[in-house]
Coordinates of C-alpha atoms in Angstrom, one line a residue:
X62 CA 20.8 -8.9 -36.0
X63 CA 24.4 -9.0 -37.4
X64 CA 25.5 -6.4 -39.9
X65 CA 27.5 -7.6 -42.9
X66 CA 30.7 -6.0 -43.9
X67 CA 30.1 -3.0 -46.0
X68 CA 26.5 -2.6 -44.8
X69 CA 25.5 0.5 -42.8
X70 CA 23.7 0.1 -39.5
X71 CA 20.2 1.5 -39.3
X72 CA 20.4 5.2 -38.4
X73 CA 19.5 6.0 -34.7
X74 CA 16.6 8.3 -35.9
X75 CA 15.1 5.2 -37.7
X76 CA 15.5 2.8 -34.8
X77 CA 14.1 5.1 -32.2
X78 CA 10.5 5.0 -33.5
X79 CA 10.7 1.2 -33.8
X80 CA 11.7 0.9 -30.2
X81 CA 9.0 3.3 -29.1
X82 CA 6.4 1.4 -31.1
X83 CA 7.4 -1.8 -29.4
X84 CA 7.2 -0.1 -26.0
X85 CA 3.8 1.3 -26.9
X86 CA 2.6 -2.2 -27.6
X87 CA 3.8 -3.5 -24.3
X88 CA 2.4 -0.4 -22.5
X89 CA -1.0 -0.9 -24.2
X90 CA -1.3 -4.7 -23.6
X91 CA -0.4 -4.5 -19.9
X92 CA -2.7 -1.5 -19.5
X93 CA -5.6 -3.3 -21.0
X94 CA -4.9 -6.5 -19.0
X95 CA -4.7 -4.7 -15.6
X96 CA -6.8 -1.6 -16.0
X97 CA -9.8 -2.7 -14.0
X98 CA -7.8 -4.5 -11.4
X99 CA -5.4 -1.6 -10.8
X100 CA -8.4 0.8 -10.6
X101 CA -10.0 -1.4 -8.0
X102 CA -6.8 -1.7 -5.9
X103 CA -6.2 2.1 -6.2
X104 CA -9.8 3.1 -5.3
X105 CA -9.9 0.8 -2.2
X106 CA -6.5 2.3 -1.2
X107 CA -7.9 5.8 -1.5
X108 CA -10.9 4.9 0.7
X109 CA -8.5 3.7 3.4
X110 CA -6.3 6.8 3.3
X111 CA -7.9 8.5 6.3
X112 CA -9.2 5.4 7.9
X113 CA -7.7 6.2 11.4
X114 CA -9.2 9.7 11.4
X115 CA -12.6 8.5 10.2
X116 CA -12.8 5.7 12.7
X117 CA -11.6 7.9 15.6
X118 CA -14.3 10.5 14.7
X119 CA -17.1 7.9 14.5
X120 CA -16.2 6.3 17.8
X121 CA -15.2 9.3 19.9
X122 CA -18.1 8.5 22.3
X123 CA -16.9 5.0 23.2
X124 CA -13.1 5.5 23.1
X125 CA -13.0 7.7 26.1
X126 CA -14.2 7.4 29.7
X127 CA -14.4 9.8 32.7
X128 CA -11.2 9.3 34.8
X129 CA -11.9 8.0 38.3
X130 CA -10.0 7.9 41.6
X131 CA -10.0 4.1 41.7
X132 CA -7.2 2.2 40.0
X133 CA -7.9 0.6 36.6
X134 CA -8.4 -3.1 36.5
X135 CA -5.6 -5.4 35.4
X136 CA -5.8 -6.9 31.9
X137 CA -6.7 -10.4 33.1
X138 CA -9.5 -9.1 35.3
X139 CA -10.9 -7.2 32.3
X140 CA -10.8 -10.3 30.2
X141 CA -12.5 -12.4 32.9
X142 CA -15.3 -9.9 33.2
X143 CA -15.8 -9.7 29.5
X144 CA -16.3 -13.5 29.4
X145 CA -19.6 -13.0 31.3
X146 CA -21.0 -11.0 28.3
X147 CA -23.2 -13.2 26.0
X148 CA -21.6 -14.2 22.6
X149 CA -18.3 -12.7 23.5
X150 CA -15.4 -14.4 21.7
X151 CA -12.0 -15.5 22.9
X152 CA -9.6 -12.6 23.3
X153 CA -6.6 -12.3 20.9
X154 CA -5.2 -8.9 21.8
X155 CA -5.8 -6.1 24.2
X156 CA -4.7 -2.4 23.8
X157 CA -4.1 -0.4 26.9
X158 CA -3.4 3.3 27.4
X159 CA -1.5 5.1 30.1
X160 CA -4.1 7.9 29.7
X161 CA -6.8 7.4 32.4
X162 CA -9.5 8.7 30.1
X163 CA -8.9 6.1 27.3
X164 CA -11.0 3.0 27.0
X165 CA -9.4 -0.4 26.5
X166 CA -9.7 -1.9 23.1
X167 CA -10.1 -5.7 22.8
X168 CA -9.9 -7.9 19.7
X169 CA -10.9 -11.5 19.4
X170 CA -9.6 -14.6 17.7
X171 CA -11.2 -15.9 14.5
X172 CA -14.1 -18.4 14.9
X173 CA -14.2 -21.9 13.3
X174 CA -15.2 -20.4 9.9
X175 CA -12.2 -18.0 10.0
X176 CA -14.3 -14.9 10.7
X177 CA -13.0 -12.5 13.3
X178 CA -15.8 -11.0 15.5
X179 CA -16.0 -7.3 15.9
X180 CA -13.7 -5.8 18.5
X181 CA -15.1 -3.9 21.5
X182 CA -14.1 -1.0 23.8
X183 CA -14.5 -1.6 27.5
X184 CA -14.3 0.6 30.5
X185 CA -10.9 0.1 32.2
X186 CA -12.4 0.7 35.7
X187 CA -15.3 -1.7 35.8
X188 CA -14.9 -3.8 32.6
X189 CA -18.3 -3.1 31.1
X190 CA -18.6 -3.0 27.3
X191 CA -18.8 0.5 25.9
X192 CA -19.6 -0.5 22.4
X193 CA -18.5 -2.0 19.1
X194 CA -16.5 0.5 17.0
X195 CA -18.4 1.8 14.0
X196 CA -16.7 1.5 10.6
X197 CA -14.3 -1.2 11.6
X198 CA -16.1 -4.0 9.7
X199 CA -16.4 -1.8 6.6
X200 CA -12.7 -0.9 6.5
X201 CA -11.8 -4.6 7.3
X202 CA -13.7 -5.6 4.1
X203 CA -12.2 -2.8 2.0
X204 CA -8.7 -3.9 3.3
X205 CA -9.3 -7.5 2.3
X206 CA -10.4 -6.4 -1.1
X207 CA -7.4 -4.1 -1.5
X208 CA -4.8 -6.7 -0.5
X209 CA -6.4 -10.0 -1.4
X210 CA -9.4 -9.2 -3.7
X211 CA -11.6 -11.0 -1.2
X212 CA -10.2 -14.3 -2.5
X213 CA -10.6 -17.1 0.0
X214 CA -7.5 -17.7 2.1
X215 CA -6.8 -14.0 2.5
X216 CA -3.0 -13.7 2.9
X217 CA -2.5 -17.4 2.3
X218 CA -4.6 -17.4 -0.9
X219 CA -3.9 -16.4 -4.5
X220 CA -5.1 -12.8 -3.9
X221 CA -1.7 -11.5 -2.7
X222 CA 0.1 -12.9 -5.7
X223 CA -2.4 -11.4 -8.1
X224 CA -2.1 -8.0 -6.6
X225 CA 1.7 -8.3 -6.7
X226 CA 1.6 -9.2 -10.4
X227 CA -0.6 -6.2 -11.0
X228 CA 1.9 -4.0 -9.2
X229 CA 4.8 -5.3 -11.3
X230 CA 2.7 -4.6 -14.4
X231 CA 2.2 -1.0 -13.2
X232 CA 5.9 -0.5 -12.8
X233 CA 6.4 -1.6 -16.4
X234 CA 3.7 0.8 -17.5
X235 CA 5.3 3.7 -15.5
X236 CA 8.7 3.2 -17.0
X237 CA 7.5 2.6 -20.6
X238 CA 5.1 5.5 -20.3
X239 CA 7.9 7.8 -19.2
X240 CA 10.0 6.8 -22.2
X241 CA 7.1 7.1 -24.6
X242 CA 6.2 10.6 -23.6
X243 CA 9.7 12.0 -23.4
X244 CA 9.4 15.3 -25.3
X245 CA 11.9 16.8 -27.7
X246 CA 12.4 19.7 -25.3
X247 CA 12.9 17.7 -22.1
X248 CA 14.0 20.7 -20.2
X249 CA 10.7 22.5 -20.7
X250 CA 8.5 22.2 -17.5
X251 CA 5.5 23.2 -19.6
X252 CA 5.9 20.1 -21.8
X253 CA 6.1 17.9 -18.8
X254 CA 3.5 19.3 -16.5
X255 CA 0.9 21.4 -18.4
X256 CA -2.1 19.6 -20.1
X257 CA -3.2 21.0 -23.4
X258 CA -6.9 21.7 -22.8
X259 CA -7.1 23.3 -26.3
X260 CA -7.2 19.9 -27.8
X261 CA -10.3 17.8 -28.4
X262 CA -11.0 14.1 -28.6
X263 CA -8.0 11.9 -28.9
X264 CA -5.5 14.7 -28.5
X265 CA -7.1 15.7 -25.2
X266 CA -7.2 12.1 -24.0
X267 CA -3.5 11.7 -24.7
X268 CA -2.5 15.0 -23.1
X269 CA -4.4 14.1 -19.9
X270 CA -3.0 10.5 -19.9
X271 CA 0.5 11.7 -20.3
X272 CA 0.7 14.8 -18.2
X273 CA -1.4 13.7 -15.3
X274 CA 0.6 10.4 -15.4
X275 CA 3.8 12.5 -15.0
X276 CA 2.3 14.2 -11.9
X277 CA 1.6 11.0 -10.1
X278 CA 4.4 8.8 -11.4
X279 CA 6.7 9.3 -8.3
X280 CA 3.7 8.5 -6.0
X281 CA 2.8 5.4 -8.0
X282 CA 6.4 4.1 -7.9
X283 CA 6.4 4.5 -4.1
X284 CA 3.0 2.7 -3.8
X285 CA 4.1 -0.2 -6.0
X286 CA 7.5 -0.7 -4.6
X287 CA 6.2 -0.8 -1.0
X288 CA 3.0 -2.7 -2.0
X289 CA 5.2 -5.6 -3.3
X290 CA 6.4 -6.1 0.3
X291 CA 3.0 -7.6 1.1
X292 CA 2.8 -9.8 -2.0
X293 CA 6.0 -11.6 -2.5
X294 CA 8.2 -13.2 0.2
X295 CA 11.3 -13.1 -2.0
X296 CA 10.9 -9.3 -2.4
X297 CA 10.4 -8.8 1.3
X298 CA 13.5 -10.9 2.1
X299 CA 15.5 -9.0 -0.5
X300 CA 14.6 -5.6 1.0
X301 CA 15.4 -6.9 4.5
X302 CA 18.8 -8.1 3.3
X303 CA 19.5 -4.8 1.5
X304 CA 18.5 -2.4 4.3
X305 CA 19.2 -4.2 7.5
X306 CA 22.3 -4.9 9.5
X307 CA 23.7 -8.4 9.2
X308 CA 22.6 -9.6 12.7
X309 CA 19.1 -8.3 12.0
X310 CA 19.0 -10.1 8.7
X311 CA 20.1 -13.3 10.4
X312 CA 17.4 -13.0 13.0
X313 CA 14.6 -12.3 10.5
X314 CA 15.7 -15.0 8.1
X315 CA 15.3 -17.8 10.6
X316 CA 12.9 -20.5 9.4
X317 CA 9.4 -19.3 9.9
X318 CA 7.4 -21.3 12.5
X319 CA 4.0 -22.3 11.1
X320 CA 1.7 -21.8 14.0
X321 CA -1.6 -23.6 13.9
X322 CA -4.5 -21.5 12.7
X323 CA -6.3 -19.4 15.4
X324 CA -8.9 -21.6 17.0
X325 CA -11.4 -20.8 19.7
X326 CA -9.7 -21.2 23.0
X327 CA -6.1 -21.0 21.6
X328 CA -3.7 -19.7 24.2
X329 CA -6.5 -18.9 26.5
X330 CA -4.6 -20.4 29.4
X331 CA -2.0 -17.7 29.0
X332 CA -2.7 -14.4 30.8
X333 CA -1.7 -10.8 30.2
X334 CA -0.8 -9.6 33.7
X335 CA 2.8 -10.9 34.0
X336 CA 3.7 -9.6 30.5
X337 CA 2.0 -6.3 31.3
X338 CA 4.1 -5.9 34.5
X339 CA 7.3 -6.7 32.7
X340 CA 6.5 -4.1 30.0
X341 CA 5.9 -1.4 32.6
X342 CA 9.3 -2.3 34.2
X343 CA 11.2 -2.4 30.9
X344 CA 9.7 0.8 29.5
X345 CA 9.9 2.7 32.8
X346 CA 6.5 4.3 32.2
X347 CA 7.7 6.1 29.0
X348 CA 5.1 4.6 26.8
X349 CA 1.6 6.0 26.3
X350 CA -0.1 3.0 24.6
X351 CA 0.6 -0.7 24.3
X352 CA -0.9 -3.6 22.4
X353 CA -0.5 -7.1 23.9
X354 CA -1.1 -10.0 21.5
X355 CA -1.5 -13.6 22.7
X356 CA 0.4 -16.3 20.9
X357 CA -1.6 -17.8 18.1
X358 CA -0.6 -21.4 18.8
X359 CA 0.3 -23.3 22.0
X360 CA 3.3 -21.2 22.9
X361 CA 3.6 -18.8 25.8
X362 CA 5.7 -15.9 24.3
X363 CA 3.5 -12.8 23.8
X364 CA 4.2 -10.1 21.3
X365 CA 3.9 -6.6 22.7
X366 CA 4.0 -3.3 20.8
X367 CA 4.4 0.0 22.6
X368 CA 4.3 3.6 21.5
X369 CA 6.1 6.4 23.3
X370 CA 4.9 10.0 23.7
X371 CA 6.9 11.3 20.8
X372 CA 5.6 8.7 18.3
X373 CA 3.9 10.5 15.4
X374 CA 3.5 7.4 13.2
X375 CA 2.1 3.9 13.8
X376 CA 5.5 2.5 12.8
X377 CA 7.4 4.4 15.5
X378 CA 7.0 1.7 18.1
X379 CA 9.1 -0.6 20.3
X380 CA 8.5 -4.4 20.0
X381 CA 9.0 -6.9 22.7
X382 CA 8.7 -10.7 23.1
X383 CA 7.8 -11.6 26.7
X384 CA 7.0 -15.0 28.2
X385 CA 3.5 -14.6 29.5
X386 CA 3.9 -17.4 32.1
X387 CA 7.2 -16.4 33.7
X388 CA 7.3 -12.7 32.8
X389 CA 10.8 -13.1 31.3
X390 CA 11.8 -10.7 28.6
X391 CA 12.7 -12.8 25.5
X392 CA 13.7 -10.0 23.1
X393 CA 13.5 -6.2 22.8
X394 CA 13.5 -4.3 19.5
X395 CA 13.5 -0.5 20.2
X396 CA 12.7 1.9 17.4
X397 CA 15.4 4.4 18.5
X398 CA 18.1 1.7 18.0
X399 CA 17.2 1.0 14.4
X400 CA 19.2 2.2 11.4
X401 CA 17.6 4.4 8.8
X402 CA 17.0 1.4 6.6
X403 CA 15.5 -0.6 9.4
X404 CA 13.2 2.3 10.2
X405 CA 12.1 2.3 6.5
X406 CA 11.3 -1.4 6.8
X407 CA 9.3 -0.9 10.0
X408 CA 7.5 2.0 8.3
X409 CA 6.6 0.3 5.0
X410 CA 2.9 0.8 5.5
X411 CA 3.3 4.5 6.5
X412 CA 5.4 5.0 3.4
X413 CA 2.9 3.1 1.2
X414 CA 0.1 5.4 2.2
X415 CA 2.1 8.7 2.4
X416 CA 1.7 9.0 6.2
X417 CA 5.5 9.7 6.6
X418 CA 4.7 13.2 5.0
X419 CA 1.9 13.9 7.5
X420 CA -1.7 14.6 6.4
X421 CA -0.6 16.5 3.2
X422 CA 1.2 13.3 2.1
X423 CA -1.8 11.1 2.9
X424 CA -4.0 13.5 0.9
X425 CA -1.6 13.5 -2.1
X426 CA -1.5 9.8 -2.1
X427 CA -5.2 9.5 -1.8
X428 CA -5.8 11.9 -4.8
X429 CA -3.2 10.0 -6.8
X430 CA -4.9 6.7 -6.1
X431 CA -8.3 8.1 -6.9
X432 CA -7.0 9.2 -10.3
X433 CA -6.1 5.7 -11.4
X434 CA -9.5 5.2 -13.3
X435 CA -8.6 8.3 -15.4
X436 CA -5.7 6.4 -16.8
X437 CA -7.8 3.3 -17.4
X438 CA -10.5 5.3 -19.3
X439 CA -8.1 7.5 -21.3
X440 CA -5.9 4.5 -22.1
X441 CA -8.8 2.4 -23.4
X442 CA -10.0 5.4 -25.5
X443 CA -6.5 5.9 -26.9
X444 CA -6.2 2.2 -27.8
X445 CA -9.6 2.3 -29.6
X446 CA -8.7 5.4 -31.5
X447 CA -5.5 3.9 -32.7
X448 CA -7.4 0.9 -33.9
X449 CA -9.3 3.3 -36.2
X450 CA -6.1 4.8 -37.4
X451 CA -4.6 1.7 -39.0
X452 CA -2.6 2.2 -42.2
X453 CA -4.8 2.6 -45.2
X454 CA -4.4 2.9 -48.9
X455 CA -4.6 6.6 -48.6
X456 CA -1.8 6.6 -46.0
X457 CA 0.3 4.4 -48.2
X458 CA -0.1 6.8 -51.1
X459 CA 0.9 9.8 -49.0
X460 CA 3.8 8.0 -47.5
X461 CA 4.5 7.4 -43.8
X462 CA 6.3 10.7 -43.2
X463 CA 3.7 12.9 -44.8
X464 CA 0.9 11.1 -43.0
X465 CA 2.7 11.5 -39.7
X466 CA 3.2 15.2 -40.3
X467 CA -0.5 15.5 -41.1
X468 CA -1.5 13.7 -37.9
X469 CA 0.8 15.9 -35.8
X470 CA -0.8 19.1 -37.2
X471 CA -4.3 17.7 -36.4
X472 CA -3.5 16.5 -32.9
X473 CA -0.9 18.9 -31.5
X474 CA -1.1 22.6 -30.8
X475 CA 1.6 24.8 -32.4
X476 CA 4.9 24.2 -30.7
X477 CA 3.6 21.3 -28.6
X478 CA 5.7 18.2 -28.7
X479 CA 2.8 16.0 -27.7
X480 CA 2.0 15.3 -31.3
X481 CA 5.3 13.5 -31.7
X482 CA 4.1 10.3 -29.9
X483 CA 0.9 10.4 -31.9
X484 CA 2.9 10.1 -35.1
X485 CA 4.7 7.1 -33.6
X486 CA 1.4 5.6 -32.6
X487 CA 0.2 5.9 -36.2
X488 CA 3.4 4.2 -37.5
X489 CA 2.9 1.1 -35.4
X490 CA 1.3 -2.0 -37.0
X491 CA -1.5 -3.4 -34.9

C-alpha cells in the first residue's frame, strides 16, 4: 500500500503482530488440512526405521546355511531348480553373497494383477527352498502406505504427488512455526529448548507444541527435503543438476525409456551366468554381496549392484550395466569415484531415515517421526481454544493491549516469553 506524502509509515512494532497473525493463520490452516496425513506418513516411517534389523532377526534361521566343500551352484542352475517348485513365480532378481554361509535371496516379477509374490531364500549348494522371509509382506505394505498411501498405481498413481504436497505443507509449517515462536530473548537456550510443565491447559499445549517442535525441526527438514525426491520428478532433476558433475547430469537427464510393465515370463530368456562372471572379473573378488536384476522389458542389459567389504550403508555400492547375453560391460558407476554431492544423491534414502548417523541417527529419526501425532493433537487443541477466545465486548471495553497483558499473565510463567505469541493469537481475527 502506497504512503501519501506527509503520512507516517506504520511503526514496525505495529506491523510485526499483523505479519505474525497472518503467519499463524497459514500455519493453522495447513496444519488442520494435513494433520492426519502427516501423522500417518510419519508413523509408518517410524515403523520402518529398523526394518533391516527386525527382518534379519526374524529370518536368521533361513538366511544362513552350513558351508560345504562342494562349490555353490551357478545362478542359472539355482533358477532352473527353483522352477520345479510348485507355484514358484518368474525370477526378477537374485542376491548372491561371497560368504559361503549365506543363503541366496530370490525375488519374483509381479503377476498379472500387479502383485509381487513373496521372495524366498534358497540353499546355494543344492537349490532347495529354505523358506519365505517373515515380515517382508508386512513391511512392503507399510512402505506402500508410507510412500503412496495404498492408492492404486503405486509410484505411477496419485499417491506420490499427495505425499509430496503434504511434505511441502510441512516445510511451510516448520518455517512459519519457527518465526511465530521466536522469543524476545532469542539467545536463551531455556526459552528454545525447555518446556514449561508448570502451565496447564492451553499454556501447556502451546509450550509442548513449540518447544518439542524446536527439538525435531532439523530432523523434519531433512525428512521432507529428502522425501520430496520420491514425489516430484522436477525436484529430483533439480537436485541432480545442483549436486552432480555435468557429464553425470547429462547421462541422468537422457529421455527415460518406458519399459513395458513386468509380465510373467518377461526377460526369462536372459540368464544370470554371463553377467555374474563379468562382475567377478570387474570387481576382482572385492565385493561381498551382489544383486543381479533382470531387465523389466525385452532388453538384455542387466543392472547389478555390488557392495564391498567396507560398505556400512546400503547406498555405498557400485552399480554396473552388463549385457546378460554377451557378458559385455556396458557401464560402471563406482561409489569411490563419486563426488560428495553424488554420494549424497546415492544416499538419499539413508539420509531420509537417519542411517548416515548410524543406529543413534535412526533412533533419533524414529522418535521424531513418532512424535508427529503430538503436534497434530496439540495443534488442534490450540486452534479450538483460540476459537473460544474470540474478541468479545468485554475485550473491546478493556482494549486490545490490556486484554493481551491479561492473557499473558494467565498463560505464561514469570519471565517466560511463551506468553507473547498467545497475545498475538488473541489479537488475530478468526
